[in-house]
Coordinates of C-alpha atoms in Angstrom, one line a residue:
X1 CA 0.0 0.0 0.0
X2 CA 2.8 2.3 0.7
X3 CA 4.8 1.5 -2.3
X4 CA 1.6 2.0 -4.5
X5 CA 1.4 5.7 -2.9
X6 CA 4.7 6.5 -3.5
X7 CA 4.5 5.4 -7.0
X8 CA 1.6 8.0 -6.9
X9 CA 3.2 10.5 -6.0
X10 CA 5.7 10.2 -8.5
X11 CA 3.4 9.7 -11.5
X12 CA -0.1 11.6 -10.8
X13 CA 1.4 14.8 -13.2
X14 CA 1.7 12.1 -15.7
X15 CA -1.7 10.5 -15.4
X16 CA -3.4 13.6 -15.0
X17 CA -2.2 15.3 -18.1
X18 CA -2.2 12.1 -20.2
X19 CA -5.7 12.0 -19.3
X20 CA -6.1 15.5 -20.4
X21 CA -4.8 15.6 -23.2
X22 CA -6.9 13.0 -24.3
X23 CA -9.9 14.2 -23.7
X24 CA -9.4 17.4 -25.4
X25 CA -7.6 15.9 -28.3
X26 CA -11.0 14.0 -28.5
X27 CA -13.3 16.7 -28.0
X28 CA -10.9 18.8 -30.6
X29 CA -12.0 16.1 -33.0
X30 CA -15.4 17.2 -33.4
X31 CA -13.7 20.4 -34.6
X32 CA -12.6 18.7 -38.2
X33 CA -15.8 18.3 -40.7
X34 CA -17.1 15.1 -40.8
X35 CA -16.5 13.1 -44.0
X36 CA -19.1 9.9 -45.1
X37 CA -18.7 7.9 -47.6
X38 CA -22.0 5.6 -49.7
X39 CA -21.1 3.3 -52.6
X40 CA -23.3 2.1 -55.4
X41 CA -23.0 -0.4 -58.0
X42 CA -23.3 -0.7 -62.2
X43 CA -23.3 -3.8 -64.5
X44 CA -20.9 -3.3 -67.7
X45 CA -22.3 -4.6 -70.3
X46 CA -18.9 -5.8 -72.2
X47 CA -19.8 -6.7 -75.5
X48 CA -23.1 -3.9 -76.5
X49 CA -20.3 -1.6 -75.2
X50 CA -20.5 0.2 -78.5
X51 CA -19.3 3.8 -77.6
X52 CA -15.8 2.6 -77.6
X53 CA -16.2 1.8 -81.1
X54 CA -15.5 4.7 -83.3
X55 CA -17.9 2.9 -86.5
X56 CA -20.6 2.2 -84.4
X57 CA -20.4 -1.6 -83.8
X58 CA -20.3 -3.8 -81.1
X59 CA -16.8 -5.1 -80.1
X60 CA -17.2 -8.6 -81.2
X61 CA -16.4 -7.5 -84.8
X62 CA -13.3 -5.6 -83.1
X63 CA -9.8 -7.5 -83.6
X64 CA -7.6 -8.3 -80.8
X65 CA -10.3 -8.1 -78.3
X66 CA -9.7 -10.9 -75.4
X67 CA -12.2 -11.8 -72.5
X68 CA -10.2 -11.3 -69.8
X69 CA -9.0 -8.2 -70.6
X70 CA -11.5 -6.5 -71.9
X71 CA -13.1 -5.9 -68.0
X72 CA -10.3 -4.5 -67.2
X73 CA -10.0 -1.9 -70.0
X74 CA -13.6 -1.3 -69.6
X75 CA -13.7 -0.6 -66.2
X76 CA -10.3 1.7 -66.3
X77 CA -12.1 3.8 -69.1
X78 CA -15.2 4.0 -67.1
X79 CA -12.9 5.3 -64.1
X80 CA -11.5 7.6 -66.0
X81 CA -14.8 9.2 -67.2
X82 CA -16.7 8.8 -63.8
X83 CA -13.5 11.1 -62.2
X84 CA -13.4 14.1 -64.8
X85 CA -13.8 17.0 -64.2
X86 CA -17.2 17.4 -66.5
X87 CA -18.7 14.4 -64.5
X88 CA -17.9 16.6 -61.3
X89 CA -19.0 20.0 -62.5
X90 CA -22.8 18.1 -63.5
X91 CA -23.3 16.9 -60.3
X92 CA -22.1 20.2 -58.9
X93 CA -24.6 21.5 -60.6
X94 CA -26.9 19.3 -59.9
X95 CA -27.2 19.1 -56.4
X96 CA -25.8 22.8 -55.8
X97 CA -23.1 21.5 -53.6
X98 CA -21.4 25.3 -53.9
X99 CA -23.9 26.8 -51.9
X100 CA -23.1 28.3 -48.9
X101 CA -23.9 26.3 -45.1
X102 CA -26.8 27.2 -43.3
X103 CA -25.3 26.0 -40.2
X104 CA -23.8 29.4 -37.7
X105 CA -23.8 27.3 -34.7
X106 CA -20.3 28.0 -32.5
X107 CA -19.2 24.3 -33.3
X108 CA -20.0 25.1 -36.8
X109 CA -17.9 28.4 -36.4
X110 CA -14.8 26.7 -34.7
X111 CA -14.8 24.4 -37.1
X112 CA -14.7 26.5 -39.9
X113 CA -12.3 28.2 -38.2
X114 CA -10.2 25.3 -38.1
X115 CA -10.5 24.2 -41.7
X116 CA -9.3 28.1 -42.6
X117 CA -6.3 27.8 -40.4
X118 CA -5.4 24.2 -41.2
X119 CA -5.8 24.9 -45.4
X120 CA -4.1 28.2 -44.9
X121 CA -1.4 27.2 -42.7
X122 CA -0.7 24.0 -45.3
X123 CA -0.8 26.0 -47.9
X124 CA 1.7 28.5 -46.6
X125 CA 4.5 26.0 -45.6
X126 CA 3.9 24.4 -49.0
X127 CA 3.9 27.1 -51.2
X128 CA 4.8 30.3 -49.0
X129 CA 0.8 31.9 -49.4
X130 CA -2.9 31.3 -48.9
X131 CA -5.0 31.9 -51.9
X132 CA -9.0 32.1 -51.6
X133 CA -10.6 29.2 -52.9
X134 CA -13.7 29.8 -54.9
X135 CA -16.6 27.8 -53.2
X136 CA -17.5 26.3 -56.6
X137 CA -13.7 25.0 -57.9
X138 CA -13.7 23.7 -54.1
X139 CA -17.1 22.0 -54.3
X140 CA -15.8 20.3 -57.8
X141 CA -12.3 19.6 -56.6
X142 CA -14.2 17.5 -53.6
X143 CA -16.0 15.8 -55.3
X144 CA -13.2 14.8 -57.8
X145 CA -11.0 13.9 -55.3
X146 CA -14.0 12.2 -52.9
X147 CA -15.0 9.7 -56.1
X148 CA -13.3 6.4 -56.6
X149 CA -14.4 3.5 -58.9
X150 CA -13.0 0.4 -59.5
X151 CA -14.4 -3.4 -61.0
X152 CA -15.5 -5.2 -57.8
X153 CA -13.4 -7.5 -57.0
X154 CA -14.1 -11.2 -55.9
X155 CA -13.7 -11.8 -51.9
X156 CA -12.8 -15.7 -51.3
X157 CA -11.2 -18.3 -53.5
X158 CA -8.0 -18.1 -55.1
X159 CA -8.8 -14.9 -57.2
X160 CA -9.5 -13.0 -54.3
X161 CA -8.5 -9.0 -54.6
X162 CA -8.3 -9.2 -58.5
X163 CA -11.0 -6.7 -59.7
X164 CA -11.6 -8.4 -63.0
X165 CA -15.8 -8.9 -62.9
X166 CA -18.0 -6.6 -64.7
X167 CA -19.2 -5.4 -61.7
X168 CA -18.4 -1.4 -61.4
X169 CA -18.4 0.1 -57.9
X170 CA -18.7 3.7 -57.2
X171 CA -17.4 5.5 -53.9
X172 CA -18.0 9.0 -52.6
X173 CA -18.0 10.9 -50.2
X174 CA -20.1 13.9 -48.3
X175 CA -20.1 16.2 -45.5
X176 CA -23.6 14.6 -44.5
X177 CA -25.1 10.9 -45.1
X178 CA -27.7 12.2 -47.2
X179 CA -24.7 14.3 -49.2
X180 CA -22.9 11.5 -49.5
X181 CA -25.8 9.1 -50.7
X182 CA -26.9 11.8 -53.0
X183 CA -23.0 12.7 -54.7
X184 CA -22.6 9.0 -55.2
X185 CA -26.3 8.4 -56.7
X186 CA -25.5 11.8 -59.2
X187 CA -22.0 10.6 -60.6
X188 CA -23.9 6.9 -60.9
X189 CA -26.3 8.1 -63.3
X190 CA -24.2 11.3 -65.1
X191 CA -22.0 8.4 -65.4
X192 CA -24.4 6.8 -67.4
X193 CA -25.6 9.3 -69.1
X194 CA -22.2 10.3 -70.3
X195 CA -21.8 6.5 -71.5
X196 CA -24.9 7.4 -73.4
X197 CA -24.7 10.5 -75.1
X198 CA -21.1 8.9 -76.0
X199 CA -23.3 5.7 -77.9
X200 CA -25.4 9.0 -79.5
X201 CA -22.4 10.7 -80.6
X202 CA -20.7 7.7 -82.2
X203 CA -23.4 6.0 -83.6
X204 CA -24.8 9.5 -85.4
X205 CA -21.4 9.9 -86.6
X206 CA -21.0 6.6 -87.9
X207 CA -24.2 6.6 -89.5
X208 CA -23.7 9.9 -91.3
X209 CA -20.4 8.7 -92.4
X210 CA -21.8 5.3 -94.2
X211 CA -24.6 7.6 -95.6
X212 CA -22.0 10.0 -97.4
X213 CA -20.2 6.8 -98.9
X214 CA -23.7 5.2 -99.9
X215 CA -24.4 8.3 -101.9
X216 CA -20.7 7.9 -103.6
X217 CA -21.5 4.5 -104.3
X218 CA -24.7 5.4 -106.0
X219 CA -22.9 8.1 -108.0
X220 CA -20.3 5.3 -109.1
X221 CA -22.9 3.4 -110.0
X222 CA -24.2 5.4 -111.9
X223 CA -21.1 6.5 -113.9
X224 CA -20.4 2.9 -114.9
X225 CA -23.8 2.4 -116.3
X226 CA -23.3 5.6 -118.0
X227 CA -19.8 4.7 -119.5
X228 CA -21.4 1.0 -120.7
X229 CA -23.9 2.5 -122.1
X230 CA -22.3 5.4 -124.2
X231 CA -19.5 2.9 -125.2
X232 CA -22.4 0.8 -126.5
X233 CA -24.0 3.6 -128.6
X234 CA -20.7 4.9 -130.0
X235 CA -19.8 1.6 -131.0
X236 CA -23.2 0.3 -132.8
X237 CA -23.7 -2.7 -130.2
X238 CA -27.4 -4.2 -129.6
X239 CA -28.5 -6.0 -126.6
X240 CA -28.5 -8.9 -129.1
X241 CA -24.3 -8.2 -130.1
X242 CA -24.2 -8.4 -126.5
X243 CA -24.5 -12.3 -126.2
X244 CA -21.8 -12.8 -128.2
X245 CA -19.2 -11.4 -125.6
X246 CA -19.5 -15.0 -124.3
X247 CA -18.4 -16.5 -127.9
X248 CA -15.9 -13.4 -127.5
X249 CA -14.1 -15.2 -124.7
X250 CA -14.9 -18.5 -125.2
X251 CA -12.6 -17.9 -128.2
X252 CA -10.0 -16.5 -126.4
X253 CA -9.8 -19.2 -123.7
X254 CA -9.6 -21.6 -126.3
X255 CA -6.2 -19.7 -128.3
X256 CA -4.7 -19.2 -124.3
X257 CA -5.2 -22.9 -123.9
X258 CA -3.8 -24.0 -127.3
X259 CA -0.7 -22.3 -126.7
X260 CA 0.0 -23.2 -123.3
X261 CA -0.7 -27.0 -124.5
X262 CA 1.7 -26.0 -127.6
X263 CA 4.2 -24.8 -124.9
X264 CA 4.3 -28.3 -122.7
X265 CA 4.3 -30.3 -125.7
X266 CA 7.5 -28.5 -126.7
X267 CA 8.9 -29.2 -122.9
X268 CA 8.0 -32.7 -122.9
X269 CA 10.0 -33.3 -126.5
X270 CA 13.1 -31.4 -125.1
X271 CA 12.9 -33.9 -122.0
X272 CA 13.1 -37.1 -124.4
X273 CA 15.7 -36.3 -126.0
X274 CA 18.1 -35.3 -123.1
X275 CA 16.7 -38.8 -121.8
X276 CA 17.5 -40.6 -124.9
X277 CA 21.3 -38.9 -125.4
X278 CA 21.8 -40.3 -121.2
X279 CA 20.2 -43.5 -122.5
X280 CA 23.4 -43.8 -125.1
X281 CA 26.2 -43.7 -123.0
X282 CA 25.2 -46.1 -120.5
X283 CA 25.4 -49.7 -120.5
X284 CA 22.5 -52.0 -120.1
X285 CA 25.0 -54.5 -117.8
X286 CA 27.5 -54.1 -115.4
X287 CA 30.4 -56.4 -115.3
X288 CA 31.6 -57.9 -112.3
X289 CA 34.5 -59.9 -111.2
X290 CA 35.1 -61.6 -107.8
X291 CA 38.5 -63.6 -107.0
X292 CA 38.3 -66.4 -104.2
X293 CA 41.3 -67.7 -102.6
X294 CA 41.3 -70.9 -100.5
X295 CA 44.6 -72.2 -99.1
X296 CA 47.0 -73.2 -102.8
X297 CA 44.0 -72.9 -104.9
X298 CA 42.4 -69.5 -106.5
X299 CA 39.2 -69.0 -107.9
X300 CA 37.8 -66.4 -110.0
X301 CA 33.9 -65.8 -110.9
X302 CA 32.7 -63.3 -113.0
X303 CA 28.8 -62.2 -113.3
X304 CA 26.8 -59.9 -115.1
X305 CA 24.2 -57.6 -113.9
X306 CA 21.4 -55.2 -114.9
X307 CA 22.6 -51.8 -114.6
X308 CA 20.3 -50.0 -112.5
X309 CA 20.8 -46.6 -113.0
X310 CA 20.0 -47.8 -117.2
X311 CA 16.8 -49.1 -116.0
X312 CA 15.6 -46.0 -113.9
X313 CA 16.5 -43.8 -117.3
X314 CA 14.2 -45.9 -119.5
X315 CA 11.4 -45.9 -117.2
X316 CA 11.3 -41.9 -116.6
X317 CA 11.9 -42.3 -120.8
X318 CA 8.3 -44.6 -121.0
X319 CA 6.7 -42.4 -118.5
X320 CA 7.6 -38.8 -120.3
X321 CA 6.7 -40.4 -124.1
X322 CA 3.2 -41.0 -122.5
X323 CA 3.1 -37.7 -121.1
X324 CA 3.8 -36.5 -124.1
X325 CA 1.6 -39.0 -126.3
X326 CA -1.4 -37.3 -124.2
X327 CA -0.1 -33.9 -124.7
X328 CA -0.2 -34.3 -128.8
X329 CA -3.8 -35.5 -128.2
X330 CA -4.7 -32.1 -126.2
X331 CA -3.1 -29.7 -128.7
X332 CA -5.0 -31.8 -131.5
X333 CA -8.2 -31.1 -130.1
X334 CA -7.8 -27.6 -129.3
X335 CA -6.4 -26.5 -132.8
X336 CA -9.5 -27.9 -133.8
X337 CA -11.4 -26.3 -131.7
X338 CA -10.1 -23.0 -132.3
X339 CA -10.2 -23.6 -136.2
X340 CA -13.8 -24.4 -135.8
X341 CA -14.9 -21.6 -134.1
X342 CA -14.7 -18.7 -136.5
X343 CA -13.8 -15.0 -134.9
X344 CA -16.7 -12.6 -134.4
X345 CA -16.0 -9.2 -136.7
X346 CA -16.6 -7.5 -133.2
X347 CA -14.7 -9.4 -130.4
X348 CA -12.4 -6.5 -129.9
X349 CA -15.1 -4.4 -129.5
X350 CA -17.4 -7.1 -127.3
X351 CA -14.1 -7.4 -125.0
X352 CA -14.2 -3.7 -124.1
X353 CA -17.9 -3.9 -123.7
X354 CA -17.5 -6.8 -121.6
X355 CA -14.4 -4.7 -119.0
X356 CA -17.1 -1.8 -118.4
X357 CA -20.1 -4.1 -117.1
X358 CA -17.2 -5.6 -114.8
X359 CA -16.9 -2.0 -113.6
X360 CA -20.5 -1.7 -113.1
X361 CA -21.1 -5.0 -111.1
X362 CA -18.4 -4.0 -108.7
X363 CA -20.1 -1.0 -108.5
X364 CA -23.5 -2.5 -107.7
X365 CA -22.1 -4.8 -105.3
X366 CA -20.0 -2.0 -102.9
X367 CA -23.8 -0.4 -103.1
X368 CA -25.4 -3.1 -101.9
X369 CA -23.3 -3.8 -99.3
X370 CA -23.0 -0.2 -97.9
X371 CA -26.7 0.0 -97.7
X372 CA -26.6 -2.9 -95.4
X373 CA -24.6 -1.3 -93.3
X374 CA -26.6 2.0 -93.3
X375 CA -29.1 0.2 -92.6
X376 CA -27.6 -2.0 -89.6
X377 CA -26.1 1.3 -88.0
X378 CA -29.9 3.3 -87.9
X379 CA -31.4 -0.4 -86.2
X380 CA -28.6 0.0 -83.7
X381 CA -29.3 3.9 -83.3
X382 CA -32.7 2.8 -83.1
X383 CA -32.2 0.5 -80.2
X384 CA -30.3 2.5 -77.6
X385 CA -27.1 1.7 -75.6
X386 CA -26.9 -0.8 -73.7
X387 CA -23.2 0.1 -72.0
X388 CA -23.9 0.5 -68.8
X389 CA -26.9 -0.1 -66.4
X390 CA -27.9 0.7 -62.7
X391 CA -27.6 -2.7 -60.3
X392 CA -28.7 -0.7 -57.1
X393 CA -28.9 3.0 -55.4
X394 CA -26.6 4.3 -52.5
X395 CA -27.5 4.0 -48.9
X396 CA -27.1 7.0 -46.1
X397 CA -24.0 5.4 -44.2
X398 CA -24.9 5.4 -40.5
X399 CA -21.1 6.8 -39.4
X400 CA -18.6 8.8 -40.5
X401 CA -15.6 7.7 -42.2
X402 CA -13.3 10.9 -41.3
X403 CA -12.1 11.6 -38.9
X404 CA -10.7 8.6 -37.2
X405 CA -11.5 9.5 -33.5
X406 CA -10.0 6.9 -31.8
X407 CA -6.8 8.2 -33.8
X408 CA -6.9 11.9 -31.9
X409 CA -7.8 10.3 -28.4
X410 CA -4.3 8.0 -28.8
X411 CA -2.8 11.0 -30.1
X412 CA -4.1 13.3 -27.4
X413 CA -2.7 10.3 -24.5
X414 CA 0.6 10.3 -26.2
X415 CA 1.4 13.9 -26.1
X416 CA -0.5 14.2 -22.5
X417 CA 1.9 12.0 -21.3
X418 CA 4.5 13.3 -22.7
X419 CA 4.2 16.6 -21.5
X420 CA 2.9 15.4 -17.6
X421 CA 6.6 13.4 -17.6
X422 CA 8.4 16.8 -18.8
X423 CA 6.3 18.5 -16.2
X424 CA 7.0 15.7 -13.0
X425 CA 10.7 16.2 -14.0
X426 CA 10.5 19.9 -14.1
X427 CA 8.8 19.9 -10.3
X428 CA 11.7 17.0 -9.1
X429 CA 14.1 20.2 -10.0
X430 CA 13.1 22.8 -8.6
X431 CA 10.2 22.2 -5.9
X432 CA 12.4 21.8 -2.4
X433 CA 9.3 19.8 -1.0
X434 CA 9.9 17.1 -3.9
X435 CA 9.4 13.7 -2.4
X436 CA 12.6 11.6 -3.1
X437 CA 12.2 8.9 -5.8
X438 CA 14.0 6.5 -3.4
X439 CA 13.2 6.7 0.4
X440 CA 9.7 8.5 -0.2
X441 CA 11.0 11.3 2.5
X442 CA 11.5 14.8 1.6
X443 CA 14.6 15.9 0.3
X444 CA 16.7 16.9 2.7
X445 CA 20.3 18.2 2.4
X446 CA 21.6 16.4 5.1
X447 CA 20.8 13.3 3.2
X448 CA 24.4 11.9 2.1
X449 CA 21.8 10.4 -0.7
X450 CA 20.1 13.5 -1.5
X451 CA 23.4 15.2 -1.4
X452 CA 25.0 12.9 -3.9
X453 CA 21.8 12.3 -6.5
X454 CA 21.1 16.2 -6.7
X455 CA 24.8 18.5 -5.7
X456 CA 23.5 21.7 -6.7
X457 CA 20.4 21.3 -3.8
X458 CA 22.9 21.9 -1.0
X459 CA 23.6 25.5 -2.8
X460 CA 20.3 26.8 -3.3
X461 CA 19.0 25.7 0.2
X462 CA 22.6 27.5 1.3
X463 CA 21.3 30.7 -0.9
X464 CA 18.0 30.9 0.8
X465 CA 19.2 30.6 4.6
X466 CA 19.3 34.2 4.9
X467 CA 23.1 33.8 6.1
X468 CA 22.4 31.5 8.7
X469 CA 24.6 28.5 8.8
X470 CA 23.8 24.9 7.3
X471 CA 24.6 22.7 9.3
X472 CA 26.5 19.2 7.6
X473 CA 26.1 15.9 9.1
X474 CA 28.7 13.6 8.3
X475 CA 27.8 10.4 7.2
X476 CA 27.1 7.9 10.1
X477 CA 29.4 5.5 11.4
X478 CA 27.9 1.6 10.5
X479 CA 27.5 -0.1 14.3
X480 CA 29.3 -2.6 15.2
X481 CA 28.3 -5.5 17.5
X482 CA 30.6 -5.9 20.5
X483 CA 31.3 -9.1 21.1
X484 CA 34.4 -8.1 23.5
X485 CA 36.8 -5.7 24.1
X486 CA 39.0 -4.4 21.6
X487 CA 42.9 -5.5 22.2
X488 CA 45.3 -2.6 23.6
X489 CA 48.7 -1.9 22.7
X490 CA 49.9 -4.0 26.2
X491 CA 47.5 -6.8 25.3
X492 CA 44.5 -5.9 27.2
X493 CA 41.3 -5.4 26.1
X494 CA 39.5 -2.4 25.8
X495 CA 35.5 -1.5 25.0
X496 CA 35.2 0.0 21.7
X497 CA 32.4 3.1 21.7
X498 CA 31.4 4.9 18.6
X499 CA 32.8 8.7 18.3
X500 CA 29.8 11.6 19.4
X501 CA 28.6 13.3 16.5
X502 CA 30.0 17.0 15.8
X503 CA 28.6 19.8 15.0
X504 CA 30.0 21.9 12.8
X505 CA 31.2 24.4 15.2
X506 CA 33.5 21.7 16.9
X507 CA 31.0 21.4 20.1
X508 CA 29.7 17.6 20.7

């Protein structure tokens, strides 16, 4: 009980300014503006995400467009849009977040107060001067910097933390729940709308862009049946003179096929004859000659063989004179063909004809298909984006997020006891009725303890004596236990006595 008093003693400037501190660092808290913060949540619709496509389509006719990436890319564009500045400044806007507070309450006041000082004395150490802050670039820059969106990410399993669904969540903040619930809900659905007017803007661009090539389609079109039609008249052809381009090219497939046949025929004939010339210099056999030896006797055998590479020679020679037989055949057939299909007067003429309605059909055709297009891009117009919808709407949060209180009451016990251990040291110093951190007793200059922890004390109780004299104590003499007398110098024994304290002027 004792030791727990003097440990008291000792410590209650600690405790009691810990403890004060920390309840004003707390109560100081409700100083700094409260911050909540409500979330929401939108389904990205990854393949109708037309707006990213600058013709209008869907991205399953976009190359190099992957699965698993393309949430990820979705969901960092949408971030990017959902935190711009012109998201910010609509729902500014909308909600009139720049308008003054109605609240002039004194904790209202100090805390204003405080958000001055704090911005304006952050401000000066960063860049040397305060600048006033116009209420509506600070209601935009809050609600810029209070907005965060990112993919939701999954919360068990081994893809845990890896925000790669098409899930989008949205996060921001307010200086109320219902401010908070009604920023979030605002950049939700400008965020939407934005994705929107995006599809709109894209879509009626495409679709003005496919118009204007239609209409240079039709105009080619209608040059090429203008050029067919005047080559026609100038050279004197009927619809019936038209038939004949068939005969026209028939004719000319046949000479193109004559010749080439004319041409291999030639090839095969060269072949023979550099088969034939080989043919001549080998022999049909090879000679061979084998010697045996057994012992004293010798014997010598000697065989004939068919030469191999002879044999290969004469069948490629068989093979190429049938390939040729067959070729003679072919030519045969098609100078007779050509010889019995007399020229038209007008083929050159015909083939020209025939070159223009090429033009035209290619003509047609890009027509065609561009209307299908036109066609596809006003459906799609027609239909509406389908980018991004709303899952859910944003709740009031029941508690602030900022500030942390329980972070400005540890802060507040810290310093406090700081500054209550700074102040018991200070009192230890200089207070002459300090209690001694040893014996518990007062410090007293005749203590040889006292005198030895604190050696100044002695002068400043000496200064304040008003020129009386201190007295000194010397240090007492440790008891001894007689057991018997003390031997003399002649042998005898003698009681030992401990010396009388002195004073200091000499007197016992």
């Amino acid at each position: 009980m004792l030791r727990n008093s003097q440990m008291w003693q000792r410590n209650w400037r600690i405790v009691t300014v810990a403890a004060l501190g920390a309840v004003l660092a707390f109560v100081g808290s409700f100083l700094v503006e409260p911050t909540f913060e409500a979330s929401t949540r939108l389904l990205i619709h990854g393949r109708d995400a037309t707006f990213l496509s600058s013709t209008g389509q869907d991205l399953t006719t976009q190359p190099g467009v992957v699965d698993s990436q393309l949430s990820q890319s979705l969901a960092g564009t949408y971030a990017g849009i959902a935190t711009s500045r012109s998201v910010a400044t609509a729902v500014v806007d909308e909600l009139h977040l720049d308008a003054p507070s109605r609240s002039d309450g004194l904790v209202s006041t100090l805390a204003k107060g405080f958000a001055w000082a704090y911005r304006c004395g952050r401000a000066f150490v960063t860049s040397g001067y305060c600048a006033d802050v116009d209420p509506y670039e600070k209601a935009v820059t809050e609600v810029q910097e209070g907005t965060a969106v990112q993919p939701l990410a999954t919360n068990a399993g081994a893809t845990a933390g890896q925000g790669s669904s098409y899930v989008l969540e949205i996060t921001s903040s307010g200086h109320s729940p219902q401010e908070a619930k009604e920023v979030t809900d605002a950049v939700a659905a400008e965020l939407v709308a934005t994705s929107q007017a995006r599809y709109s803007e894209d879509a009626q661009r495409s679709l003005k862009a496919l118009q204007a090539q239609l209409a240079a389609a039709g105009k080619d079109v209608s040059a090429a049946s203008t050029a067919l039609a005047t080559y026609q008249t100038e050279n004197g052809i009927s619809a019936s003179d038209g038939k004949l381009a068939l005969s026209a090219e028939t004719y000319e497939s046949l000479r193109s096929d004559l010749l080439k046949a004319q041409a291999e025929e030639a090839d095969l004939r060269a072949q023979l004859v550099s088969i034939a010339s080989s043919l001549s210099t080998i022999p049909r056999s090879a000679q061979s000659r084998q010697r045996i030896i057994t012992g004293r006797s010798t014997t010598q055998l000697d065989s004939s063989n068919a030469n191999t590479v002879y044999n290969d020679l004469l069948t490629q020679q068989r093979t190429t004179q049938a390939s040729l037989d067959g070729q003679v055949a072919r030519v045969r057939q098609l100078t007779e063909a050509v010889d019995g299909a007399a020229p038209i007067s007008n083929n050159a003429k015909l083939a020209g004809m025939t070159g223009l309605e090429s033009q035209l059909e290619l003509a047609q055709k890009n027509q065609a298909d561009l209307a299908a297009s036109v066609q596809q891009a006003r459906t799609s117009q027609a239909q509406g984006p389908v980018g991004l919808t709303r899952i859910d709407t944003a709740a009031e949060p029941p508690y602030p997020s900022e500030p942390k209180r329980y972070i400005y009451l540890a802060l507040g016990l810290l310093l406090g006891a700081l500054a209550g251990a700074g102040l018991t040291m200070w009192a230890k110093r200089h207070d002459p009725d300090a209690v001694d951190v040893e014996d518990g007793d007062p410090l007293d200059p005749r203590d040889p303890g006292d005198e030895a922890r604190d050696p100044d004390l002695l002068d400043e109780l000496a200064g304040s004596g008003a020129g009386q004299p201190v007295t000194q104590w010397p240090a007492p003499a440790r008891a001894e236990v007689l057991t018997g007398a003390a031997p003399s110098g002649n042998g005898h024994h003698a009681p030992t006595t401990a010396p009388e304290p002195r004073q200091a002027d000499g007197t016992t």
